[in-house]
Amino acid sequence: LSPVEVYRQQHEVTASGDNVPAPFMTFEDTGFPPEILREIHAAGFTSPTPIQAQTWPIALQSRDIVAIAKTGSGKTLGYLMPAFILLRQRCNHSQNGPTVLVLAPTRELATQIQDEVLKFGRASRVSCTCLYGGAPKGLQLKELDRGADIVVATPGRLNDILEMKKIDFRQVSLLVLDEADRMLDMGFEPQIRKIVDQIPPHRQTLMYTATWPKEVRKIASDLLVNPVQVNIGNVDE
Ligand code: ADP
Ligand code: MG
């Protein structure tokens, strides 16, 4: 067995799709800029988690991914690192609306994602706004007006803001659906579809889910283009 095969076997990684690149087994393999690697080392992380190791090289090829992995597997940095790399490549940061849009099911989760952006995105000078329900829209809209590279949002509130025509999706080139199964369980499918309809089709789409039932498979097949599917451990149908 090759070192890649050994790694995938030991970490229960399966990846299916065209020409799947080898995982980044160490942080040095990633080629991330030194400022980013410093933040990672400062956080005390010693190696990429398996989902990070396998999805980073695929995401950096601008390909779509559906990733199936349990909670606690490090999915947040799994999509945020490629988002930071994308934003660093744009000389003009998001003046006319966000470049990266992350959809998440709850306020708590959206806030946690924003915290990770603020912590690990500092070295890349990334700005971030969080939009969720149960809080007044005024402050969120004011923050949005100041410009944000990354918008992290729950589908309900984001769809309200979209209907008010207060957000412009024309610059969005990376869309992340985090905890897609939970968003569907919570009944957000209509809002997700209305939002995604407004995003340019040439985007990259990354979908994360803990389970892989037929509803999730259906939305994945509608929203993703020729994705690589990455599983960590057993798939819970
Ligand atoms: P998930 O979204 O899969 O549930 P999270 O992204 O919330 O997982 O990550 C779970 C925890 O693991 C967080 O505290 C996060 O900071 C930490 N973490 C992320 N990447 C690594 C890594 N490479 N090594 C160690 N811990 C990590
Ligand atoms: Mg998560």
Tab-separated table of N, CA and C and ligand atoms in Angstrom, residues 27 45-49 52 70-77 112 116 120 178-179, ligand 1:
chain	number	residue	atom	x	y	z
A	27	PHE	N	0.535	19.709	7.984
A	27	PHE	CA	0.305	21.120	7.663
A	27	PHE	C	1.321	21.629	6.638
A	45	PHE	N	-2.631	23.032	17.199
A	45	PHE	CA	-2.979	21.913	16.315
A	45	PHE	C	-1.702	21.295	15.760
A	46	THR	N	-1.635	19.968	15.761
A	46	THR	CA	-0.412	19.311	15.289
A	46	THR	C	-0.528	18.751	13.873
A	47	SER	N	-1.747	18.360	13.470
A	47	SER	CA	-1.911	17.885	12.094
A	47	SER	C	-3.339	18.157	11.631
A	48	PRO	N	-3.546	18.198	10.312
A	48	PRO	CA	-4.918	18.385	9.826
A	48	PRO	C	-5.790	17.212	10.275
A	49	THR	N	-7.057	17.465	10.541
A	49	THR	CA	-7.965	16.349	10.804
A	49	THR	C	-8.193	15.640	9.459
A	52	GLN	N	-10.122	17.610	6.915
A	52	GLN	CA	-9.321	18.724	6.392
A	52	GLN	C	-8.279	18.200	5.400
A	70	LYS	N	-18.893	13.225	10.960
A	70	LYS	CA	-19.551	13.505	12.243
A	70	LYS	C	-19.151	14.871	12.799
A	71	THR	N	-19.925	15.349	13.781
A	71	THR	CA	-19.553	16.595	14.457
A	71	THR	C	-18.238	16.392	15.188
A	72	GLY	N	-17.515	17.469	15.315
A	72	GLY	CA	-16.233	17.438	16.012
A	72	GLY	C	-15.081	17.018	15.129
A	73	SER	N	-15.316	16.921	13.814
A	73	SER	CA	-14.235	16.440	12.949
A	73	SER	C	-13.427	17.570	12.296
A	74	GLY	N	-13.748	18.808	12.646
A	74	GLY	CA	-12.935	19.926	12.120
A	74	GLY	C	-13.409	20.455	10.781
A	75	LYS	N	-14.717	20.347	10.533
A	75	LYS	CA	-15.245	20.771	9.231
A	75	LYS	C	-15.143	22.285	9.035
A	76	THR	N	-15.276	23.055	10.113
A	76	THR	CA	-15.295	24.514	9.954
A	76	THR	C	-14.021	25.012	9.271
A	77	LEU	N	-12.862	24.656	9.815
A	77	LEU	CA	-11.618	25.073	9.159
A	77	LEU	C	-11.448	24.349	7.833
A	112	GLN	N	-20.517	30.621	16.140
A	112	GLN	CA	-19.266	29.846	16.313
A	112	GLN	C	-18.396	29.910	15.060
A	116	GLU	N	-14.522	31.463	14.506
A	116	GLU	CA	-13.391	30.802	13.839
A	116	GLU	C	-12.815	31.696	12.739
A	120	PHE	N	-8.943	32.686	12.927
A	120	PHE	CA	-7.983	32.165	11.944
A	120	PHE	C	-7.881	33.032	10.686
A	178	ASP	N	-23.312	24.350	5.491
A	178	ASP	CA	-22.818	23.611	6.658
A	178	ASP	C	-24.000	22.941	7.358
A	179	GLU	N	-23.818	21.731	7.816
A	179	GLU	CA	-24.892	20.966	8.461
A	179	GLU	C	-26.157	20.972	7.594
B	1	ADP	P1	-17.295	20.045	13.142
B	1	ADP	O1	-17.779	21.237	12.364
B	1	ADP	O2	-16.872	18.923	12.268
B	1	ADP	O3	-18.266	19.610	14.182
B	1	ADP	P2	-15.424	21.904	14.271
B	1	ADP	O4	-14.987	22.566	13.042
B	1	ADP	O5	-16.387	22.630	15.123
B	1	ADP	O6	-15.990	20.453	13.927
B	1	ADP	O7	-14.104	21.523	15.091
B	1	ADP	C1	-14.162	20.889	16.338
B	1	ADP	C2	-13.009	21.369	17.212
B	1	ADP	O8	-11.773	20.915	16.693
B	1	ADP	C3	-12.907	22.883	17.297
B	1	ADP	O9	-12.628	23.246	18.625
B	1	ADP	C4	-11.734	23.208	16.394
B	1	ADP	O10	-11.054	24.399	16.745
B	1	ADP	C5	-10.842	21.987	16.574
B	1	ADP	N1	-9.942	21.713	15.429
B	1	ADP	C6	-10.134	22.044	14.132
B	1	ADP	N2	-9.111	21.626	13.368
B	1	ADP	C7	-8.247	21.006	14.189
B	1	ADP	C8	-6.962	20.344	13.993
B	1	ADP	N3	-6.426	20.247	12.796
B	1	ADP	N4	-6.354	19.809	15.081
B	1	ADP	C9	-6.920	19.901	16.313
B	1	ADP	N5	-8.115	20.499	16.567
B	1	ADP	C10	-8.768	21.042	15.513
